[in-house]
XYZ file of N, CA and C in Angstrom:
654
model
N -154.022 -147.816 28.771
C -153.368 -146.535 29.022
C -153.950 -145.858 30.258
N -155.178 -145.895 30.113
C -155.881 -145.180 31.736
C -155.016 -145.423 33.026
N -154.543 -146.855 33.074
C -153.779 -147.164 34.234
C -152.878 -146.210 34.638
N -152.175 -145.700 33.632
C -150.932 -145.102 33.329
C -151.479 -143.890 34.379
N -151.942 -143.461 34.352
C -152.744 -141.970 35.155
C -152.243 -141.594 36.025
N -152.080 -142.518 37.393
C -150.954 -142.376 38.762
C -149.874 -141.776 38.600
N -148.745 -142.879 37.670
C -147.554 -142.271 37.431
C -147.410 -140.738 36.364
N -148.522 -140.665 35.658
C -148.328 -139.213 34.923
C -148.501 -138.144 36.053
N -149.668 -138.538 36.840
C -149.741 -137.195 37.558
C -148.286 -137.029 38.421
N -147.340 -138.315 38.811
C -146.136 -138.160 39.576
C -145.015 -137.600 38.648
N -145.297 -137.565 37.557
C -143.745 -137.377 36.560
C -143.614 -135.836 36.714
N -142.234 -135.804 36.683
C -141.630 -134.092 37.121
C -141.809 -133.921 36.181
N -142.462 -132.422 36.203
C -142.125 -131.003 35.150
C -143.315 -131.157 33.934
N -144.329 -131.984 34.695
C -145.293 -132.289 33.740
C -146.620 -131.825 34.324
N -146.867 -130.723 33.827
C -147.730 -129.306 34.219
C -149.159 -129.615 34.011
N -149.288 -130.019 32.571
C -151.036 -130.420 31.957
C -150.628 -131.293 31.077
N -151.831 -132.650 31.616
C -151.802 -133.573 30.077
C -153.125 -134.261 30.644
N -153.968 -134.668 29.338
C -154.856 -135.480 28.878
C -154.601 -136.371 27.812
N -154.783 -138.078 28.687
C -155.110 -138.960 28.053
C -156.417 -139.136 27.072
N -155.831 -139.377 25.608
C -157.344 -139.181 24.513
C -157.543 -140.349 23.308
N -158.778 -140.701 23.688
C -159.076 -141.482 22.487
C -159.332 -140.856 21.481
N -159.186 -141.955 20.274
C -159.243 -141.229 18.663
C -160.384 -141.829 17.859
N -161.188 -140.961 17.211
C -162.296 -141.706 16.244
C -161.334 -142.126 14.903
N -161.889 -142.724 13.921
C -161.464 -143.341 12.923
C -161.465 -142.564 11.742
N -160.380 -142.504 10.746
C -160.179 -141.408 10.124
C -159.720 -140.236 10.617
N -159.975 -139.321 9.632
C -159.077 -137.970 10.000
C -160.371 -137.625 10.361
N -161.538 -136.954 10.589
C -162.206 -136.295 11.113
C -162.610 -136.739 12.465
N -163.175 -136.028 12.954
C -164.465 -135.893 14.173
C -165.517 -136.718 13.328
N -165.512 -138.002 14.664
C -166.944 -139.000 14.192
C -167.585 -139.463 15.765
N -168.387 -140.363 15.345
C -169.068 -141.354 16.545
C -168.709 -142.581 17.065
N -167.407 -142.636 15.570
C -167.147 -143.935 16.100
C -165.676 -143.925 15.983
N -165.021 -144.865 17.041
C -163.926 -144.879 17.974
C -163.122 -145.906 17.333
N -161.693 -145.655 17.238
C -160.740 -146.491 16.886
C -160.191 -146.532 18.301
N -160.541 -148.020 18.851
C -160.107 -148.291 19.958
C -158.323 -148.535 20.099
N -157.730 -149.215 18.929
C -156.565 -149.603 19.126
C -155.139 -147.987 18.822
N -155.963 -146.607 18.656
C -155.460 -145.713 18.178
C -155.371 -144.564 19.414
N -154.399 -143.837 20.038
C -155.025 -143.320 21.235
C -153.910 -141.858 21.205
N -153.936 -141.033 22.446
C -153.103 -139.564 22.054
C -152.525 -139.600 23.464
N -151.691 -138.642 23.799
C -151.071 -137.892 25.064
C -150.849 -136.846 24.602
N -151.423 -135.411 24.872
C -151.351 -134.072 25.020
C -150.847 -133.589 26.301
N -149.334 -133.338 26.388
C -148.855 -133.007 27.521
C -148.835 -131.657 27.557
N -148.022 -130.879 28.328
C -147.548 -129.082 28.815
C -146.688 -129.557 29.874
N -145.731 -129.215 29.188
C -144.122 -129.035 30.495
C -143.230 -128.183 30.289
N -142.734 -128.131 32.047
C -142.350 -127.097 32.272
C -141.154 -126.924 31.369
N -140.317 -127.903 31.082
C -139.479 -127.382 30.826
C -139.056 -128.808 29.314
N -137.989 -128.309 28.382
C -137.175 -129.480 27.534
C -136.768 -130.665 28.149
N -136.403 -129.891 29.172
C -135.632 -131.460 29.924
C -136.174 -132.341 30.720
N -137.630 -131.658 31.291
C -138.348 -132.500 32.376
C -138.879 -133.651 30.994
N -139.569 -133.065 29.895
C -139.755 -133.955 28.727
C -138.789 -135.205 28.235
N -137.568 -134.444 28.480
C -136.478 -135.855 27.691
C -136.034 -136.592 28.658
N -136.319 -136.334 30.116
C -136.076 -137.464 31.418
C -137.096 -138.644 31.377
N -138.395 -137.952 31.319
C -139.785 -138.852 31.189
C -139.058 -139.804 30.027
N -139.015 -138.927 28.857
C -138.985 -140.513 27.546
C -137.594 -141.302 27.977
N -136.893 -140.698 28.493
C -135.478 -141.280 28.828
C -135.571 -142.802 30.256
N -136.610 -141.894 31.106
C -136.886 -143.274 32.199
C -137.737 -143.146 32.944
N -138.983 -142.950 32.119
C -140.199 -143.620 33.400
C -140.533 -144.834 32.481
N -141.377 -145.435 33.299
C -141.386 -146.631 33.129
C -142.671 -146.352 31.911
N -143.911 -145.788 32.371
C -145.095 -145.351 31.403
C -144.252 -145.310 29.927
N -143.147 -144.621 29.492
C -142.998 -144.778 28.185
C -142.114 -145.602 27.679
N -141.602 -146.398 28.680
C -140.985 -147.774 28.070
C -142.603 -148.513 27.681
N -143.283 -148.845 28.750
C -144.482 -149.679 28.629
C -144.892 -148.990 27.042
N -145.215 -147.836 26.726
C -145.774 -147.091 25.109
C -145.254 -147.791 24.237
N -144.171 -147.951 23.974
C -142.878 -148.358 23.228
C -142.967 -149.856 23.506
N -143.056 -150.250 24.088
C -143.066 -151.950 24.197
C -144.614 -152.154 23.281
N -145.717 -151.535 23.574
C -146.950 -151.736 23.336
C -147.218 -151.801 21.866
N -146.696 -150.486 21.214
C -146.876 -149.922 20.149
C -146.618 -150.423 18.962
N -147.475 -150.483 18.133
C -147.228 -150.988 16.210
C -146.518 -149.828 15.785
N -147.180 -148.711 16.137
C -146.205 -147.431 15.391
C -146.879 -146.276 16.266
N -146.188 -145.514 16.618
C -146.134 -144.307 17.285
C -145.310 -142.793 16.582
N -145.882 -141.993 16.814
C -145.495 -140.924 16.650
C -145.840 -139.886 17.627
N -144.445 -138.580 17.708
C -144.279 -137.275 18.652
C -143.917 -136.337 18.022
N -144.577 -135.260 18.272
C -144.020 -133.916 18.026
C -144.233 -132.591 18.702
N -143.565 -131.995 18.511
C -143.227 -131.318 19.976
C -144.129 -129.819 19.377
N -144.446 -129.324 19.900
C -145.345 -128.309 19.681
C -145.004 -126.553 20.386
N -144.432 -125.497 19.646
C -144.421 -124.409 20.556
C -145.943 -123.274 20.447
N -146.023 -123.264 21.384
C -147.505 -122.587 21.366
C -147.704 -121.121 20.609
N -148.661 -120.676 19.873
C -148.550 -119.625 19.120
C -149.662 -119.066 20.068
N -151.091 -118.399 19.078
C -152.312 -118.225 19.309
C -153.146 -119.288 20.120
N -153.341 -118.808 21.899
C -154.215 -119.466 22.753
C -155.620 -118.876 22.882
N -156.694 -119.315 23.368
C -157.586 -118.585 23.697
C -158.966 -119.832 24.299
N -159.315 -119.613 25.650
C -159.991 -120.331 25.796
C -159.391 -121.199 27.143
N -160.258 -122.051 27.619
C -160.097 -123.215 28.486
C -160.654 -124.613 28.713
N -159.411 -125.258 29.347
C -159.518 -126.612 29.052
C -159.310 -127.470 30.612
N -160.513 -127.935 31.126
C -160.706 -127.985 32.645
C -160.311 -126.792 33.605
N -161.422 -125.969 32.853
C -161.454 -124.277 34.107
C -160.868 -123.606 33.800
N -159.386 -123.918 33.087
C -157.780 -122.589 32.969
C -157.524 -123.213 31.364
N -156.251 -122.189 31.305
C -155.586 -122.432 30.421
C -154.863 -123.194 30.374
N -154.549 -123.928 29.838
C -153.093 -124.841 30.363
C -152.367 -124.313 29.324
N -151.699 -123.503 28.428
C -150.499 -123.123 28.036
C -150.271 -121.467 28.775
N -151.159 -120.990 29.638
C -150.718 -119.801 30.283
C -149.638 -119.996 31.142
N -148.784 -118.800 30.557
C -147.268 -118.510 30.994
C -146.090 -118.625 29.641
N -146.941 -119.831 28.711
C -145.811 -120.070 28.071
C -145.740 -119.184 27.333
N -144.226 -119.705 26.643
C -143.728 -118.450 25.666
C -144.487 -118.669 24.526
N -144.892 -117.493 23.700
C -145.700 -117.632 22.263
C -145.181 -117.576 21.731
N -144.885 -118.321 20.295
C -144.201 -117.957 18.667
C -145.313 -116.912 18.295
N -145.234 -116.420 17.352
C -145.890 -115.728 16.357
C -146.518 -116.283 15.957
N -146.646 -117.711 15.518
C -147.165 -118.523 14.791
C -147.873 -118.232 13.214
N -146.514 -117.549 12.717
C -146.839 -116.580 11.414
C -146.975 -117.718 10.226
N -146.710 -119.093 11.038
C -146.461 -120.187 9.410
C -144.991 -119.706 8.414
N -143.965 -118.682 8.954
C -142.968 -118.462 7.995
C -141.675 -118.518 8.524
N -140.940 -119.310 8.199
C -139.635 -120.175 8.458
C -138.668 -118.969 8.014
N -137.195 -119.024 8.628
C -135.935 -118.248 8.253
C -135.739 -117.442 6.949
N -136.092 -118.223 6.000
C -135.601 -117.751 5.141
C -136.950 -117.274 4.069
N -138.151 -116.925 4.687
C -139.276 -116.777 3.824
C -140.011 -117.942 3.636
N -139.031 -119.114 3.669
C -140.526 -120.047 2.938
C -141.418 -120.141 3.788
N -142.773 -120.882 3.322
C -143.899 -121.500 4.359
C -143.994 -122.845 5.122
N -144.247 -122.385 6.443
C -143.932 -123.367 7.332
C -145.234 -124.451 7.849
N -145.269 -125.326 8.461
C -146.582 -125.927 8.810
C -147.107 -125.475 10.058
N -148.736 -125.439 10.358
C -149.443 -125.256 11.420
C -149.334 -126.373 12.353
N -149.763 -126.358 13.521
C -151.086 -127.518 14.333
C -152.099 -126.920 14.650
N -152.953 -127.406 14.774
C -154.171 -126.470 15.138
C -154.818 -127.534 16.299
N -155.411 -127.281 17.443
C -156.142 -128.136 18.230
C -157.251 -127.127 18.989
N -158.224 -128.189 18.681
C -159.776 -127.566 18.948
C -160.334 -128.440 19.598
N -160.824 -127.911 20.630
C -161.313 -128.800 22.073
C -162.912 -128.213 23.069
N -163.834 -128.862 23.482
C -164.856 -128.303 23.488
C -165.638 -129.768 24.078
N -166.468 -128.984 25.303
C -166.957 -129.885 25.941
C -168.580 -129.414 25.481
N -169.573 -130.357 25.092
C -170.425 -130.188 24.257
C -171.387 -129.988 25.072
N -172.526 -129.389 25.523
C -173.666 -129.284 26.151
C -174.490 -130.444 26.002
N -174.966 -131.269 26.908
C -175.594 -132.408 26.780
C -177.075 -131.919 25.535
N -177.875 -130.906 25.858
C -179.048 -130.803 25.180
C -178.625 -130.318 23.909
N -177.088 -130.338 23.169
C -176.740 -129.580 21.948
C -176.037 -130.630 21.565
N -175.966 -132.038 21.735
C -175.187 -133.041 20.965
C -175.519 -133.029 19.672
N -176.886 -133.695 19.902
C -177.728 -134.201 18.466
C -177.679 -132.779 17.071
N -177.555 -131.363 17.748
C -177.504 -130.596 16.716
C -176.055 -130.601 16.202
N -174.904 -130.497 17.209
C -173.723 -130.746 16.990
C -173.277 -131.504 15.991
N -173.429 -132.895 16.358
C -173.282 -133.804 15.259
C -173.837 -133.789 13.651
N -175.269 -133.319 14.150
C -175.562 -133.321 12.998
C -174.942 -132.593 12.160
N -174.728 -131.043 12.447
C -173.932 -129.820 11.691
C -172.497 -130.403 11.320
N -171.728 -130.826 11.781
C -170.415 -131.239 11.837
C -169.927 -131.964 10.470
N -171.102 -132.699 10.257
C -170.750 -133.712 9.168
C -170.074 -133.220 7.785
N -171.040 -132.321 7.351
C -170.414 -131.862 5.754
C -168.932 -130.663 6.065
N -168.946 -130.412 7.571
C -167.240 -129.910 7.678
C -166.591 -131.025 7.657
N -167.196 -131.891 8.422
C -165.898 -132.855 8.579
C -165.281 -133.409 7.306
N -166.762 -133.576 6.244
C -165.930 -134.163 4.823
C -165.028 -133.427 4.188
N -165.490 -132.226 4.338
C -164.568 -130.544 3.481
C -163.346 -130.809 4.001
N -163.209 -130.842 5.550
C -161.972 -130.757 5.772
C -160.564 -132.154 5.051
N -161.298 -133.643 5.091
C -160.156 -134.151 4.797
C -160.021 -133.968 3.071
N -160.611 -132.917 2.715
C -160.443 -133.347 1.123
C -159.663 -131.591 1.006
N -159.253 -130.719 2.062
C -158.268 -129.262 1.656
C -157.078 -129.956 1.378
N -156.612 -129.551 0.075
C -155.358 -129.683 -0.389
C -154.216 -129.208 0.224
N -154.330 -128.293 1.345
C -153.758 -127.590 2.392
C -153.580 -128.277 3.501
N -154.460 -129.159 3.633
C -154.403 -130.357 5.278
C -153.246 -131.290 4.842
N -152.375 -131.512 6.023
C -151.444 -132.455 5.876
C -151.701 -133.897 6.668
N -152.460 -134.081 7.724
C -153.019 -134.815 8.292
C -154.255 -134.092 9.131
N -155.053 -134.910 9.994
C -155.615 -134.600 11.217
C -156.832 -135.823 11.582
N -156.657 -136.000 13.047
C -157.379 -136.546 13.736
C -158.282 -136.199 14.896
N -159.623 -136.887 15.038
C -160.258 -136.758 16.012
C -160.294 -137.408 17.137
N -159.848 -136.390 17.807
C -159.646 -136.973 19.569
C -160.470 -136.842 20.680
N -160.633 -137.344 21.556
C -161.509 -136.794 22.830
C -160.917 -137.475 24.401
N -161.376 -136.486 25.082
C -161.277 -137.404 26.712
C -162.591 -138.063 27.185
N -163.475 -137.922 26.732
C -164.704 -138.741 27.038
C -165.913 -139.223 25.747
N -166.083 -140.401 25.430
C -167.180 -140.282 24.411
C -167.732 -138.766 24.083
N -168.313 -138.788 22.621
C -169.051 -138.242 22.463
C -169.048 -136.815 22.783
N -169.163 -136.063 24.251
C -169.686 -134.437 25.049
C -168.088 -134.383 24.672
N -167.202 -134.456 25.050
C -165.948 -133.981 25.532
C -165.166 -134.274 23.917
N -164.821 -133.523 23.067
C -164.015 -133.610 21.501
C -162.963 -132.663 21.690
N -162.350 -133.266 20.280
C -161.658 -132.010 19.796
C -160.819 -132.453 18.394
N -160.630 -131.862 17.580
C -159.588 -132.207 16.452
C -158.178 -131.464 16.283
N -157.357 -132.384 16.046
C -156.093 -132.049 16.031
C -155.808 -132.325 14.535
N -155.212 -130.669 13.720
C -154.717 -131.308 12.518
C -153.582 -130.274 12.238
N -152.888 -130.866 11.058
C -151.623 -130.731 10.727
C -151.919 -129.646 9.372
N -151.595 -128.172 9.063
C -151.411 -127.735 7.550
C -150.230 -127.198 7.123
N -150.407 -127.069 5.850
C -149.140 -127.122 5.181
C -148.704 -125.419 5.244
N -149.765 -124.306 5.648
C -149.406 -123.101 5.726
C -150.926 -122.421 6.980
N -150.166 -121.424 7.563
C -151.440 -120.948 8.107
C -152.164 -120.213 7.392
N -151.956 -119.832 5.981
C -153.104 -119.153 5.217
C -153.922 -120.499 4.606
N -153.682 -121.738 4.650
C -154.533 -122.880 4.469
C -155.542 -123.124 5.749
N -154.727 -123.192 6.827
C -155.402 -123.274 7.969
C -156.551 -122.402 8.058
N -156.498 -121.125 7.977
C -157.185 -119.901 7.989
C -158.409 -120.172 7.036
N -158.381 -120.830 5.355
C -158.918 -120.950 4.014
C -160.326 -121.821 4.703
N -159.793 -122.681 5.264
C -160.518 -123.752 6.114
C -161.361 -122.764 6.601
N -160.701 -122.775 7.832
C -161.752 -122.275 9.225
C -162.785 -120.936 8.840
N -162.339 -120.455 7.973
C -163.324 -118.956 7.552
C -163.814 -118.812 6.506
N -162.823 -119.117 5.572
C -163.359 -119.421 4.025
C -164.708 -120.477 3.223
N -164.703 -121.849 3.693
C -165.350 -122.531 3.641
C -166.608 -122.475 4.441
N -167.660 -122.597 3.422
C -168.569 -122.561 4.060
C -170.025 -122.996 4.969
N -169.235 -124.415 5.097
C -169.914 -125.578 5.836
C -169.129 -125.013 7.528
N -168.156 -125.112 7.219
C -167.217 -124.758 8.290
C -167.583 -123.463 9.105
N -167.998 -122.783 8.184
C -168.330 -121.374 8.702
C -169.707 -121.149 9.199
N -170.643 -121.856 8.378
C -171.968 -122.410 9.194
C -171.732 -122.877 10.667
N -170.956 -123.451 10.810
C -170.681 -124.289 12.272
C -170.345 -123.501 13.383
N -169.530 -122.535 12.894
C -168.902 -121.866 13.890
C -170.270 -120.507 14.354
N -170.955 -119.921 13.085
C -172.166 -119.219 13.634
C -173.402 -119.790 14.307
N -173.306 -121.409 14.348
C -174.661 -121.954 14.988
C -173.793 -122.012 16.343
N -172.621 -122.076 16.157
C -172.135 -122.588 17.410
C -172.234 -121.178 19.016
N -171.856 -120.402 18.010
C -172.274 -119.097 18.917
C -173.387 -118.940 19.183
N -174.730 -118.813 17.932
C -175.822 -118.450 17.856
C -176.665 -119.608 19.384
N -176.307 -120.737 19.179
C -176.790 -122.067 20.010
C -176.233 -122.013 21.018
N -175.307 -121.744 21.812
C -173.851 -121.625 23.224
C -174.226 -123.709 22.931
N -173.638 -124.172 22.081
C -173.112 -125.840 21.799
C -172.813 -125.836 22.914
N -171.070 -125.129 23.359
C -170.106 -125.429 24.255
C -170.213 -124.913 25.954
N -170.012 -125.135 26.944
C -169.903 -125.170 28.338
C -168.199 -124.853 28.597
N -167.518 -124.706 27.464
C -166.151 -124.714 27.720
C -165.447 -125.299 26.078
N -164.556 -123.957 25.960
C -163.936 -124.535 24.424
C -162.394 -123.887 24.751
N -161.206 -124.753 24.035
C -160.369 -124.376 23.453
C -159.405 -124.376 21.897
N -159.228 -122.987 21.868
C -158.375 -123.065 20.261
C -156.846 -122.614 21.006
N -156.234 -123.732 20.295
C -154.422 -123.101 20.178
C -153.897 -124.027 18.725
N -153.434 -122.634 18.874
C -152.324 -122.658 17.121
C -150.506 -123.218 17.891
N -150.106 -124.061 16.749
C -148.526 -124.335 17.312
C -148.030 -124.498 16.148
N -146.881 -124.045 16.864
C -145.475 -124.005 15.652
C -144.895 -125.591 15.800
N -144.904 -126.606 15.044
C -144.241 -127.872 14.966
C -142.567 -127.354 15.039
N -142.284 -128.179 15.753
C -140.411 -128.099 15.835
C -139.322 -128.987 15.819
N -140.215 -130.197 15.800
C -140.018 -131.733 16.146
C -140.754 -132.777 15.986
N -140.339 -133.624 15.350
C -141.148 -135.016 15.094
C -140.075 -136.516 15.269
N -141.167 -137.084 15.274
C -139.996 -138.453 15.228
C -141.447 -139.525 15.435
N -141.071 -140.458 14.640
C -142.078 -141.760 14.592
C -142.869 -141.379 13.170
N -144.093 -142.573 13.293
C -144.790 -142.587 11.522
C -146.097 -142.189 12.288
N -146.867 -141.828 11.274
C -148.013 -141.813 11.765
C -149.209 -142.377 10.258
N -149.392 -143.312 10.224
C -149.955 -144.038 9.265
C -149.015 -144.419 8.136
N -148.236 -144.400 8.795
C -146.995 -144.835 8.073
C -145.305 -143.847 7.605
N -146.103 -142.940 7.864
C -144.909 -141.921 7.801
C -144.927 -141.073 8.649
N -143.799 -139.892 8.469
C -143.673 -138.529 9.137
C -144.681 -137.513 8.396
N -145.534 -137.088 8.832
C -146.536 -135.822 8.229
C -145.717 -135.000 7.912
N -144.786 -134.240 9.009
C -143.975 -133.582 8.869
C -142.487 -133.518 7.945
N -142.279 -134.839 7.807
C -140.739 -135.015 6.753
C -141.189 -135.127 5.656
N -142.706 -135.307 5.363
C -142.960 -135.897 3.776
C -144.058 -134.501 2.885
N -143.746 -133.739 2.953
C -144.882 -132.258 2.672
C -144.452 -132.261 1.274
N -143.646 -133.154 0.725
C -143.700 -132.734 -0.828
C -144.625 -132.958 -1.779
């Protein structure tokens, strides 16, 4: 996929993206599922998106490559933070990202958390991380999530899927491994650079360990 790099930076209407490897399992680990990998794009527009999958060559090559793939399209809610110097969703339009669909019911989150680690704050990092990372795949509220990064190790982030943002929320504040993490993380400055953004899912298509996260919430 690295190859691919040239032609992404040439594809129209394609604003911010990072190529990312994935650790194994749903959490943040050390160790790398090489054959498992991400594209986090930002474009300008719907259509510069459906030309790319329609005819560059990079996502025929995906699609030729692939055992199973999955996409979903993401509208940005709650940003805060940066990801190489800026923002990359500044400008766009925000949902509310209230988690509540037309008619009242509850809708699903994304959540993506990104953070370039201070070389002399790894070893505490990791270490702290662990008993969140188990909490998290066992919330009855998580619908999926994986750990991604652009570089071994310093450079992370986790991307996960919930079934409501008052689950999402239960997580990140409520729990209290989780909540340990986030006060060493201030108390220590871990990070050199972090980002949080919340998204409204709007679109899916493909499996992702075998299914749709999104079509199967029953």
């Amino acid at each position: 996929m690295g190859l691919d790099r040239p032609e992404l930076n040439r594809a129209a209407g394609l604003r911010f993206w990072r190529l990312l490897g994935t650790g194994r399992g749903k959490a943040m680990t050390l160790s790398a599922d090489l054959r498992r990998w991400a594209l986090f794009a930002v474009w300008d527009e719907e259509a510069a998106l459906e030309a790319f999958l329609a005819d560059s060559p990079v996502a025929d090559r995906w699609r030729a490559l692939a055992r199973e793939a999955w996409h979903v399209r993401l509208a940005p809610g709650r940003v805060r933070g940066v990801w190489g110097g800026a923002n990359p969703l500044a400008g766009a339009e925000e949902t509310d990202g209230a988690g509540t669909g037309e008619a009242g019911e509850a809708v699903p989150v994304a959540i993506l958390t990104r953070a370039t680690i201070r070389p002399r704050r790894l070893l505490a990092f990791y270490r702290s991380i662990r008993p969140s990372a188990t909490d998290l795949v066992r919330q009855p509220g998580l619908i999926d999530s994986v750990g991604i990064g652009e570089w071994p190790v310093a450079r992370q982030a986790t991307f996960s899927l919930w079934r409501t943002l008052a689950d999402a929320r239960e997580f990140a504040y409520a729990r209290p491994d989780h909540r340990a993490v986030i006060e060493r993380r201030r108390a220590e400055n871990w990070y050199s650079e972090e980002l949080f953004a919340r998204f409204a899912p709007y679109g899916s298509q493909g499996t992702w360990n075998g299914r749709d996260p999104l079509a199967d919430r029953a």
